[in-house]
Tab-separated table of C-alpha atoms in Angstrom:
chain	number	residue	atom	x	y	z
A	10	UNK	CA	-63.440	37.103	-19.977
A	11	UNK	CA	-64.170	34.957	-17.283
A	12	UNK	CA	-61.098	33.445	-15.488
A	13	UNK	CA	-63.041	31.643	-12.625
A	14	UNK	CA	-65.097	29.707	-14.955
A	15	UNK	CA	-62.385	28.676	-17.362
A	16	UNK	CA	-60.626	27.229	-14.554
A	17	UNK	CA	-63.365	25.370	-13.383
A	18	UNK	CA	-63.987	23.643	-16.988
A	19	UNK	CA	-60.195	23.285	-17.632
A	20	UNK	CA	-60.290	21.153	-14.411
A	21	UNK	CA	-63.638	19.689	-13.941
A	22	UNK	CA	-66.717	20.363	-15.984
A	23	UNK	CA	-64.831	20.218	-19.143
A	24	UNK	CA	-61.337	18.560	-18.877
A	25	UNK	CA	-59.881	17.622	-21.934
A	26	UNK	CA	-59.181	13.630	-20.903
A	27	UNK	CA	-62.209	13.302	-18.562
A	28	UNK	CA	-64.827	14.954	-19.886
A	29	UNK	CA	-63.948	15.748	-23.577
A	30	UNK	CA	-62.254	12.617	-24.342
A	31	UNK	CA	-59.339	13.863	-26.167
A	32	UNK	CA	-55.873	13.001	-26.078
A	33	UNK	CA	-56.477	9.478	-24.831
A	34	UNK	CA	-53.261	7.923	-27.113
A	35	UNK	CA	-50.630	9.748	-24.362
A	36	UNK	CA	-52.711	9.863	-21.621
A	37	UNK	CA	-52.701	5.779	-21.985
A	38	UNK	CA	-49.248	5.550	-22.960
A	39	UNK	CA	-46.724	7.027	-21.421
A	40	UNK	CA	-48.456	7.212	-17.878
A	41	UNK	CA	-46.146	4.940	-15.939
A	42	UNK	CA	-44.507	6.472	-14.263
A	43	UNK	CA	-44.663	10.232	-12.136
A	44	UNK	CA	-41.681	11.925	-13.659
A	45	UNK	CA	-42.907	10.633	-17.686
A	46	UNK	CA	-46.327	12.660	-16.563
A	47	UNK	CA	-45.272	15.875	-15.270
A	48	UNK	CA	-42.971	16.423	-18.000
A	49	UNK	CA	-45.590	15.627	-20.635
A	50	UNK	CA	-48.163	17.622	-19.030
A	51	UNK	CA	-45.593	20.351	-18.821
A	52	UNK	CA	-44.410	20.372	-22.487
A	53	UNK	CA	-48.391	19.837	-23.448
A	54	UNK	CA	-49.547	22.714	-21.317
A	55	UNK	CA	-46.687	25.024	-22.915
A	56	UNK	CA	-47.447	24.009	-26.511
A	57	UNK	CA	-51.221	24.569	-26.088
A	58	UNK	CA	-50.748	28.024	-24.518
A	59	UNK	CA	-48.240	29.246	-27.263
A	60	UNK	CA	-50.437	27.719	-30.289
A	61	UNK	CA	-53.383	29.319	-28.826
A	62	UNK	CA	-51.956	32.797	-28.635
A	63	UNK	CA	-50.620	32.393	-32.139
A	64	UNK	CA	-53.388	31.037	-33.649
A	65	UNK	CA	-56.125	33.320	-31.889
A	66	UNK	CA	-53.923	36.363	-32.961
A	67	UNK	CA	-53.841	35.064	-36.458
A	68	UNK	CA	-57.860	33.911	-36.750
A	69	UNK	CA	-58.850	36.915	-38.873
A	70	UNK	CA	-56.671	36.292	-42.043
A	71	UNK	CA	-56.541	32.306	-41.645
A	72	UNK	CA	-58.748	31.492	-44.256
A	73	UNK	CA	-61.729	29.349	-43.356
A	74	UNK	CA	-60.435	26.655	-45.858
A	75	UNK	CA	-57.265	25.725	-44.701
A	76	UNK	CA	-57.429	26.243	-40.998
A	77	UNK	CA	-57.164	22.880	-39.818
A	78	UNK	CA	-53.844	22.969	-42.551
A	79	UNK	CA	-51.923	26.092	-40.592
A	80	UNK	CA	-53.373	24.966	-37.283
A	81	UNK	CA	-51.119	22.005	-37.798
A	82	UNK	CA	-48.124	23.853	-38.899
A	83	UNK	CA	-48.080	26.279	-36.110
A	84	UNK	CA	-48.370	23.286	-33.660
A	85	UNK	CA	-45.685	21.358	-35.235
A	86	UNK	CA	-43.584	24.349	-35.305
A	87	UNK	CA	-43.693	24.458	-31.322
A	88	UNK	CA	-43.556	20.727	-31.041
A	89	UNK	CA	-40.320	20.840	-32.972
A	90	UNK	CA	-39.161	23.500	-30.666
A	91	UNK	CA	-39.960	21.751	-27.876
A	92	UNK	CA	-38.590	18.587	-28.767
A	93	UNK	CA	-35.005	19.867	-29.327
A	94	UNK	CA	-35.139	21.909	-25.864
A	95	UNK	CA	-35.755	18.226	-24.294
A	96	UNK	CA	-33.239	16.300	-25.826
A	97	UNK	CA	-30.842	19.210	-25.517
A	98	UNK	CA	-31.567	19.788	-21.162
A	99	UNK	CA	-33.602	16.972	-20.268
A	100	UNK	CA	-32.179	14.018	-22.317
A	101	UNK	CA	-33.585	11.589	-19.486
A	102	UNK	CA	-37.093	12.674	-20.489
A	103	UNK	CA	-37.011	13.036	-23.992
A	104	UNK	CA	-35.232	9.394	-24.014
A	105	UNK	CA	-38.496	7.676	-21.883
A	106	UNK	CA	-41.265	9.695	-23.407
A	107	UNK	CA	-39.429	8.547	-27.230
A	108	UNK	CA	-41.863	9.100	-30.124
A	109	UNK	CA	-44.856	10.545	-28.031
A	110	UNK	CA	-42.994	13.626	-27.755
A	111	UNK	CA	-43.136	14.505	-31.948
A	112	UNK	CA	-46.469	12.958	-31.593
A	113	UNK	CA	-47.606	15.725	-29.571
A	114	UNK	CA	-48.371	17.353	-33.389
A	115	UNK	CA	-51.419	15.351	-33.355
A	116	UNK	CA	-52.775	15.069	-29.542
A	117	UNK	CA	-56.315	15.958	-30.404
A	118	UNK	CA	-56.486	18.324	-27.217
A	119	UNK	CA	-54.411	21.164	-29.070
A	120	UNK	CA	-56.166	20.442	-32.061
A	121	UNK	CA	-59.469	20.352	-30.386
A	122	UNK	CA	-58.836	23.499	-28.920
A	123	UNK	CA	-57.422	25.537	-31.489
A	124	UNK	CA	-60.675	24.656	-33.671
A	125	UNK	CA	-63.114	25.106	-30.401
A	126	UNK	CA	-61.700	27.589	-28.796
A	127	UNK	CA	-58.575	29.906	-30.083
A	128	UNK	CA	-60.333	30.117	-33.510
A	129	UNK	CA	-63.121	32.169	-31.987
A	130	UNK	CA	-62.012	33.691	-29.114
A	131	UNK	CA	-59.263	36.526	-28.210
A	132	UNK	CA	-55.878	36.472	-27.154
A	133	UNK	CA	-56.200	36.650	-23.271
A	134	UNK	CA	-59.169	34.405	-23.244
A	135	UNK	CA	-56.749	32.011	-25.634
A	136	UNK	CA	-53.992	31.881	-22.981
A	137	UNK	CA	-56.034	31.211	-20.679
A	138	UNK	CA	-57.778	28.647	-21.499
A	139	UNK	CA	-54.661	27.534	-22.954
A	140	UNK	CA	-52.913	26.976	-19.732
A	141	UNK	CA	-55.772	25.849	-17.521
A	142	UNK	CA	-57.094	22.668	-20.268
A	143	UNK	CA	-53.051	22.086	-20.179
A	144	UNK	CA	-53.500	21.657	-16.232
A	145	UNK	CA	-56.445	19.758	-16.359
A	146	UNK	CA	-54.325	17.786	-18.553
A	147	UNK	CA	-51.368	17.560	-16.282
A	148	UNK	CA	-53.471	16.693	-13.331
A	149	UNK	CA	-55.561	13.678	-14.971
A	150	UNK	CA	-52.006	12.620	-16.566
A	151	UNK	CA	-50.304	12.553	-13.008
A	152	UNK	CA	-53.014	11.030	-10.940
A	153	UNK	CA	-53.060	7.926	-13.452
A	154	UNK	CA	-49.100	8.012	-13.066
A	155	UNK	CA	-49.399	7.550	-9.258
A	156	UNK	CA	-52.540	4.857	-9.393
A	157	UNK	CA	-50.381	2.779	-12.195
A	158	UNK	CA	-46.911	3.059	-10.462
A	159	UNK	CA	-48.089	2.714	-6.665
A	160	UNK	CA	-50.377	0.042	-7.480
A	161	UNK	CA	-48.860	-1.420	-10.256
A	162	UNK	CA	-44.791	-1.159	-9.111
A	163	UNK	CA	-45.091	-0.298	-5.697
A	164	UNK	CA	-43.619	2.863	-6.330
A	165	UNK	CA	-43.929	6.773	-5.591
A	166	UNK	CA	-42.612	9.667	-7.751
A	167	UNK	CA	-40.618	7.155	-10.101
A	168	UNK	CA	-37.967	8.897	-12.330
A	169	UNK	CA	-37.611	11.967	-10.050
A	170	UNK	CA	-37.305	11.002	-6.416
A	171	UNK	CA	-34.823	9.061	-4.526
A	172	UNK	CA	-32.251	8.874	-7.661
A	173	UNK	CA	-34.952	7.777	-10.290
A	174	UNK	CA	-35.895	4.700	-8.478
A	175	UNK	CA	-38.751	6.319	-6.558
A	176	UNK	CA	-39.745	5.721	-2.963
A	177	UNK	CA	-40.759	2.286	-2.416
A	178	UNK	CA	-44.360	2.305	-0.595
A	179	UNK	CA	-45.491	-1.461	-1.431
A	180	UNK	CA	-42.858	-3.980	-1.291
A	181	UNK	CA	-41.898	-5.276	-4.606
A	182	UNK	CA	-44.081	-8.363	-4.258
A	183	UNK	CA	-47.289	-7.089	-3.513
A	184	UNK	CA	-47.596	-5.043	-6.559
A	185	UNK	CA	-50.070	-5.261	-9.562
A	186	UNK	CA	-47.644	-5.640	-12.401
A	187	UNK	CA	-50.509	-5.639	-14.761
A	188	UNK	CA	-51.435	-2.336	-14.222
A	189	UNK	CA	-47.536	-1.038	-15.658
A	190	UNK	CA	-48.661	-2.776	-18.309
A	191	UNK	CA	-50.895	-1.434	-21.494
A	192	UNK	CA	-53.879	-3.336	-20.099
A	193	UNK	CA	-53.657	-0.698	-17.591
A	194	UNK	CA	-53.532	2.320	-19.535
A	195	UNK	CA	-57.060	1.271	-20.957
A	196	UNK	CA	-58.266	0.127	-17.067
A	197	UNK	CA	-57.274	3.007	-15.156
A	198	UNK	CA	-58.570	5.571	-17.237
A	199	UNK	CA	-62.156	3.752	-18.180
A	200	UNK	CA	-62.166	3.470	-14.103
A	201	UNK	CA	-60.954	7.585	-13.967
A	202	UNK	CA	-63.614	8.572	-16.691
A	203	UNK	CA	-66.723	6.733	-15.239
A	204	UNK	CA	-65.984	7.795	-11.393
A	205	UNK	CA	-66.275	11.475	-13.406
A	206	UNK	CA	-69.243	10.816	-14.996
A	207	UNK	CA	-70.907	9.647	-11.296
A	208	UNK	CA	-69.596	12.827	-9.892
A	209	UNK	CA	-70.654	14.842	-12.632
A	210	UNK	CA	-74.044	13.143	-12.377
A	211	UNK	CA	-74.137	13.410	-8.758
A	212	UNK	CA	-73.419	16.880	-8.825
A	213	UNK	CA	-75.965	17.496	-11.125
A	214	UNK	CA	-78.891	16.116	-9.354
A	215	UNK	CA	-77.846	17.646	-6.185
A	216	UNK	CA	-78.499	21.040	-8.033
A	217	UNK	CA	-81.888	19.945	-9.412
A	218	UNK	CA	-83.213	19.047	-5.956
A	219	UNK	CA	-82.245	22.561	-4.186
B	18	UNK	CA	-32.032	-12.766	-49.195
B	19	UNK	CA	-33.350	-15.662	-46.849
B	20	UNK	CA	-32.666	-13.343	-43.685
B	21	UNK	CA	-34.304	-10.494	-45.558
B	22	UNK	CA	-37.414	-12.607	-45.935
B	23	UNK	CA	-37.345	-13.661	-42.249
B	24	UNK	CA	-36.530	-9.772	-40.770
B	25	UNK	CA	-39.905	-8.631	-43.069
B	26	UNK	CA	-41.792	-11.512	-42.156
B	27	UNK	CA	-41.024	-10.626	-38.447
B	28	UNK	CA	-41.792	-6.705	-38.853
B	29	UNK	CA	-44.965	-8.129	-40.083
B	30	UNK	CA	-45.810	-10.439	-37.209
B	31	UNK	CA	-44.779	-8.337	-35.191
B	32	UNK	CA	-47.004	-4.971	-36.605
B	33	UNK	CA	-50.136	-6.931	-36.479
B	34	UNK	CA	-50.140	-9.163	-33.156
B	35	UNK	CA	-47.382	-8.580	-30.792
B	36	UNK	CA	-46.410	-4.921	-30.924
B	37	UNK	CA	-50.315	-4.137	-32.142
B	38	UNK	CA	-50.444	-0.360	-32.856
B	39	UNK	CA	-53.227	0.046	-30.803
B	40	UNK	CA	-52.938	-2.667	-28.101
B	41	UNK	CA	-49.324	-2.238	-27.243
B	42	UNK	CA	-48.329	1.300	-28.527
B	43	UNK	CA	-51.225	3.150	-28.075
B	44	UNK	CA	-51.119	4.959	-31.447
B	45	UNK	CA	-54.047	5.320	-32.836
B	46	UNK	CA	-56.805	5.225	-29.931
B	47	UNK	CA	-58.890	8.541	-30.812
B	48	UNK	CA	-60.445	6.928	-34.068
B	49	UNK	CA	-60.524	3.288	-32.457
B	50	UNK	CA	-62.728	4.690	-30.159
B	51	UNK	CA	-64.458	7.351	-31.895
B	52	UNK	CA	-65.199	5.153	-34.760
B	53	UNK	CA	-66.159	1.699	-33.307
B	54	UNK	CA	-69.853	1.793	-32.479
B	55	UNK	CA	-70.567	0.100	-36.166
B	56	UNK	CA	-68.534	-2.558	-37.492
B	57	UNK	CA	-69.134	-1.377	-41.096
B	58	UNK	CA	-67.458	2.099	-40.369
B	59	UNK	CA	-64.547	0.271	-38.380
B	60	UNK	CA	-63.947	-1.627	-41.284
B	61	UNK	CA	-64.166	1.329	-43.764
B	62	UNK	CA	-61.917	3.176	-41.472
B	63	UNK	CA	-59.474	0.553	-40.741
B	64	UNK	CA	-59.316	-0.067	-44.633
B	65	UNK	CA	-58.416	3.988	-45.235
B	66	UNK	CA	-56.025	3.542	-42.630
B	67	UNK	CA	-54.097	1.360	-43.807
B	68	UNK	CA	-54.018	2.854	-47.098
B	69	UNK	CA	-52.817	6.159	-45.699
B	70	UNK	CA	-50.132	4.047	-43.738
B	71	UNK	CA	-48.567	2.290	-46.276
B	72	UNK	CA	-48.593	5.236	-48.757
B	73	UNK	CA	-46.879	7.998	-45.772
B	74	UNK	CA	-44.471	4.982	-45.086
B	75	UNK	CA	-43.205	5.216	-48.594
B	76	UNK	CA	-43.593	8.756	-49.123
B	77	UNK	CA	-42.138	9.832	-45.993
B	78	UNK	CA	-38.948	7.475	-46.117
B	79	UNK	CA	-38.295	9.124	-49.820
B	80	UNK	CA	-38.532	12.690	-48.453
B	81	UNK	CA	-36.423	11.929	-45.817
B	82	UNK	CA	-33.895	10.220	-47.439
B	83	UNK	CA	-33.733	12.528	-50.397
B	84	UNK	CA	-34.357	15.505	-49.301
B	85	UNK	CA	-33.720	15.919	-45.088
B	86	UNK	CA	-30.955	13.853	-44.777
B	87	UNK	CA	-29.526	15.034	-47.844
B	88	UNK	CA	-29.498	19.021	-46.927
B	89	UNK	CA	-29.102	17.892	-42.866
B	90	UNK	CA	-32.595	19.237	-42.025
B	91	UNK	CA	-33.262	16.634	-40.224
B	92	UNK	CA	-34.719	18.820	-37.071
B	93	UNK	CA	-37.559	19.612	-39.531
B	94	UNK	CA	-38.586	15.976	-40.007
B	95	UNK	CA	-41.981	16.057	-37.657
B	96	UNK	CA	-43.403	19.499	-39.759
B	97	UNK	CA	-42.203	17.760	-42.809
B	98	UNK	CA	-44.037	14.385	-42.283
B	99	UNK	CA	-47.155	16.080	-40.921
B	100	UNK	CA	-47.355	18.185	-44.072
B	101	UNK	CA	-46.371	14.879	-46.215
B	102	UNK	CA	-49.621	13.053	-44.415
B	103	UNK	CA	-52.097	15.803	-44.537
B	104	UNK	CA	-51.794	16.534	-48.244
B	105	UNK	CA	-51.945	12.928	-48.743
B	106	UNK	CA	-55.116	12.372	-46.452
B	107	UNK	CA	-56.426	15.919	-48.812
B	108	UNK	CA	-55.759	14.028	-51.974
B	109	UNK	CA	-56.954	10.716	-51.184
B	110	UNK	CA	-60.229	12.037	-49.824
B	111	UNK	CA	-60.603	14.112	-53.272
B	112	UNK	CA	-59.822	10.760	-55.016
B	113	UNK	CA	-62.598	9.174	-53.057
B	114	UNK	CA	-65.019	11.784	-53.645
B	115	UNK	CA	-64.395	11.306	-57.089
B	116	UNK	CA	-64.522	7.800	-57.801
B	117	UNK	CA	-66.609	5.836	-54.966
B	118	UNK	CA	-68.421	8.534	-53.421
B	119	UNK	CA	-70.229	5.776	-51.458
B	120	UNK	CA	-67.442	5.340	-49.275
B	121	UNK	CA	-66.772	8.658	-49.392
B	122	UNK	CA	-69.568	9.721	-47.465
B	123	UNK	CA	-69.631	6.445	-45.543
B	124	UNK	CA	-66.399	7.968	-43.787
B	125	UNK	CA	-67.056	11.320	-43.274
B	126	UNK	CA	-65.503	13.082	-40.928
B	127	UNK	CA	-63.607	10.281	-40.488
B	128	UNK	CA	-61.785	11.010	-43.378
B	129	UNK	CA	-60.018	14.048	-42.534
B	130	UNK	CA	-59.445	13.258	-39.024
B	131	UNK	CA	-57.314	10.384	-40.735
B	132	UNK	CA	-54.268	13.698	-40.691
B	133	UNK	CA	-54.774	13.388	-36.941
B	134	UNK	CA	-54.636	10.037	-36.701
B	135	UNK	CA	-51.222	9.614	-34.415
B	136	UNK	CA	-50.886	5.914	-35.927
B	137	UNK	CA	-50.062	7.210	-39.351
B	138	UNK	CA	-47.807	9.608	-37.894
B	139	UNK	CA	-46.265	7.313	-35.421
B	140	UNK	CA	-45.430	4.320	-38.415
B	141	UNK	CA	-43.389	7.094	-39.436
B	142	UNK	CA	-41.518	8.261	-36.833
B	143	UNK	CA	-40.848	4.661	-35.824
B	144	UNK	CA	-39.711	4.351	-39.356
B	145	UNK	CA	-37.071	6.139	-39.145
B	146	UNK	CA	-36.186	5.711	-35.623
B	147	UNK	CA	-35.592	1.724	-36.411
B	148	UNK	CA	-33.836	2.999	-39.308
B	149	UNK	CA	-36.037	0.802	-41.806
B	150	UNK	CA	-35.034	0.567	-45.116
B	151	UNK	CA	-37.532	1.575	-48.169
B	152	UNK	CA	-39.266	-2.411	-48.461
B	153	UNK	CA	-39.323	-2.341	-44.294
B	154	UNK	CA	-40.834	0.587	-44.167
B	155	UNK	CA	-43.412	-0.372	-46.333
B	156	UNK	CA	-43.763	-3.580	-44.272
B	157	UNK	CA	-44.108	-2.470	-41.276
B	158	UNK	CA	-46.726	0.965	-42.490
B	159	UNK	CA	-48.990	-1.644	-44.486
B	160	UNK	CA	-48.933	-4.463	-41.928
B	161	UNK	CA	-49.521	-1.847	-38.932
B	162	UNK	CA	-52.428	-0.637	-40.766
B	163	UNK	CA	-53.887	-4.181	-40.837
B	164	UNK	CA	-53.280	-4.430	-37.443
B	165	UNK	CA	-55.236	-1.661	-37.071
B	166	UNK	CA	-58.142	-2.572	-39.035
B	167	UNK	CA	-58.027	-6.113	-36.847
B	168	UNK	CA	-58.158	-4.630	-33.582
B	169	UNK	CA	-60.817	-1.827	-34.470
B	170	UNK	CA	-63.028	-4.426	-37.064
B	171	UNK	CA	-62.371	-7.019	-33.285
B	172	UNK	CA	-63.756	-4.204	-30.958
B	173	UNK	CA	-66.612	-2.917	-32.902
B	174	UNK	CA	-67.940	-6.606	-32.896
B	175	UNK	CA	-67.905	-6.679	-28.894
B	176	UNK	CA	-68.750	-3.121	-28.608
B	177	UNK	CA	-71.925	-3.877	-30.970
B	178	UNK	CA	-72.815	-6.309	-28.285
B	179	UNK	CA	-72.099	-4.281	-25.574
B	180	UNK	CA	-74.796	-1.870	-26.129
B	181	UNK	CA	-77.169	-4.287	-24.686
B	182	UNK	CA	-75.577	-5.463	-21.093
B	183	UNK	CA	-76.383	-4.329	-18.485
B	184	UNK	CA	-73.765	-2.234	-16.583
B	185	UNK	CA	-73.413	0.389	-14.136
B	186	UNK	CA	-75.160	3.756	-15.342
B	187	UNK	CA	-71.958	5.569	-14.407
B	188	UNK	CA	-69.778	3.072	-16.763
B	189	UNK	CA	-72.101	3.017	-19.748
B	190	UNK	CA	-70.555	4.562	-22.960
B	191	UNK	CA	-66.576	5.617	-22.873
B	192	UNK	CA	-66.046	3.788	-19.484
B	193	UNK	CA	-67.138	0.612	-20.294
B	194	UNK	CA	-65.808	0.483	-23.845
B	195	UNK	CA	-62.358	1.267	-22.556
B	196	UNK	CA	-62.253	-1.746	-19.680
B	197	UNK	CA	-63.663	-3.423	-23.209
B	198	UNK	CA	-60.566	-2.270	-24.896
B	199	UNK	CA	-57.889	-3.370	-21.962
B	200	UNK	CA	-59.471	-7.224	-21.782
B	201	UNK	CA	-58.645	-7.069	-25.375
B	202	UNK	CA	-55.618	-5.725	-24.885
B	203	UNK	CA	-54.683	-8.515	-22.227
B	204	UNK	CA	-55.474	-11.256	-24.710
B	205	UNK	CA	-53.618	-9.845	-27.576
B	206	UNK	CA	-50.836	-9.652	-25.164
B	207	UNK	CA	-50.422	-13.289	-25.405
B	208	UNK	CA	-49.099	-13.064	-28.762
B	209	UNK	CA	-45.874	-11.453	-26.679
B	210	UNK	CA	-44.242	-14.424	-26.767
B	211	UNK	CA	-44.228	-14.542	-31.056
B	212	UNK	CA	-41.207	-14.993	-32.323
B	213	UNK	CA	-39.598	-15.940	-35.774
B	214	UNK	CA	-37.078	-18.085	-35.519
B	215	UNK	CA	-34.209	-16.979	-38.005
């Protein structure tokens, strides 16, 4: 078990958005603004770290045939969970993130990792790589929050700060309403994914010329 | 009967150009991307998909109706639909394998993957969030699916193309395809102002 170096893929070499490509439908969608992206990064990060304890405890008597079958009912069973926790103590939330919330069920990163990871792998290596593809989540999904709402409505930390409104940075006029809207989804994260693949790249070469 | 004409004929307008699934929800993108380097497999794809749409529309609204609303389990509705589609996607893809094993093994993967496919399970959620009735819900599953299978068949056309300009090297693939995807996205928004006047 090697902590260090699951972090470092959770978060870089192998983030689920970036680098992996999964999970693109909520990472698009519901990225407008920073309070939506927290709280689905949080609830994501929790339901990937719970299925992949359950299902890396259960991988010896899941038979190979109907894994993907009890993968999804283990998943939906925590989505359902966390789904009524929301709309019971964080209606606000669970109102503004609407159907994305059930459709956590099929974001292709829990999915992806149950069958790539938890399936083969022990408990403790399970949680953690559970919790730190969940951050690498969290952090791609909040980074295109900021970009969309400070370019896009002028607008930091919308839904949390300064009584939901958010602190205005760009006046009202100024800002790139185009980017709030679902053309931007599909801009800011083609823009996000290639400036990965040039770092990746870059990073890459640097090691072949030492 | 008039107005019910007009309300489907507007669920329908609306599923396939203004509220596209893909375009303006954003249900549905893993396959849209995954599966639109060759227009053939878009279109075999977006064809399946709207089969398995239409089919968990109707399915779903009867076991909701019948059988969650009925014993007030509606809290179980998301493990209940996701079950619904996935033994659906299990039997169609036996079907298939059956009777035109050419397509069968056109899709592949695909196939399965169609369980995952958050469009499928989206139509139904919205389903009953709207609180369609049994012929909307139908409407609005089938016609979503098409506008599926327009927007994929649309962007496996230009990404077919796309292979061969020139771009930056750090934009070629995923990068590129997705700017693709959000100039699409900005002309299908001009279908916003649709409406059916009733």
């Amino acid at each position: 078990m090697n902590i260090g170096k699951q972090f470092k893929e959770g978060m870089i070499t192998n983030n689920p958005v970036l680098v992996q490509l999964l999970g693109m439908c909520s990472t698009m969608a519901i990225t407008t603004s920073f309070f939506n992206g927290l709280g689905m990064g949080v609830a994501v990060t929790i339901i990937l770290t719970l299925s992949n304890i359950i299902i890396s405890a259960m991988r010896k008597i899941i038979p190979d045939k109907i894994r993907i079958a009890m993968f999804i009912v283990v998943i939906a069973g925590f989505v359902t969970c966390v789904d009524l926790l929301l709309q019971a103590f964080v209606p606000a939330l669970s109102e503004s993130l609407g159907v994305f919330i059930p459709l956590i069920v099929v974001n292709c990163i829990i999915l992806g990792r149950a069958e790539a990871f938890s399936y083969k792998n022990g408990i403790g290596a399970s949680l953690f790589d559970g919790i730190f593809q969940g951050i690498g989540y969290t952090v791609v999904l909040i980074v295109m929050c900021v970009i969309r709402e400070l370019l896009g409505a002028g607008t930091f930390g919308g839904g949390l700060l300064n009584g939901g409104d958010g602190i205005r940075i760009i006046p009202e006029a100024f800002g790139v309403k185009i980017l709030t809207l679902p053309v931007g989804g599909f801009l800011v994260l083609g823009c996000l994914i290639a400036l990965m693949q040039w770092a990746l790249a870059r990073s890459k070469k640097k090691e072949e010329t030492k | 009967m008039s107005s019910g004409l007009i309300n489907i004929f507007s669920i329908a307008l609306g599923a396939i150009l203004a509220n596209n699934f893909i375009f303006s929800q954003f249900l549905g993108i893993c396959p849209f991307l995954g599966v639109s380097k060759k227009l053939d497999t878009a279109l075999g794809m977006g064809v399946a998909v709207t089969f398995v749409m239409g089919l968990a529309s109707a399915v779903c609204y009867a076991v909701n109706e019948f059988i969650l609303v009925k014993f007030n389990l509606e809290y179980m509705q998301t493990v209940a639909f996701i079950l619904v589609i996935a033994s659906l996607v299990q039997f169609i893809e036996m079907f298939l394998q059956k009777s035109m094993p050419a397509l069968y093994t056109a899709l592949g993967i695909y196939l399965p993957l169609i369980t995952t496919n958050c469009a499928v399970l989206g139509v139904v959620l919205l389903n009953v969030q709207n609180n369609y009735n049994f012929i909307d819900s139908l409407v609005y599953g089938i016609t979503g699916g098409l506008g599926f299978l327009l927007a994929i068949v649309l962007f496996a056309g230009v990404r077919e193309r796309n292979v061969f300009a020139d771009c930056p090297k750090c934009f070629e693939g995923f990068p590129i395809a997705l700017v693709t995807a959000g100039l699409m996205a900005l002309s299908f928004m001009g279908f916003s102002g649709l409406s059916v006047f009733g």
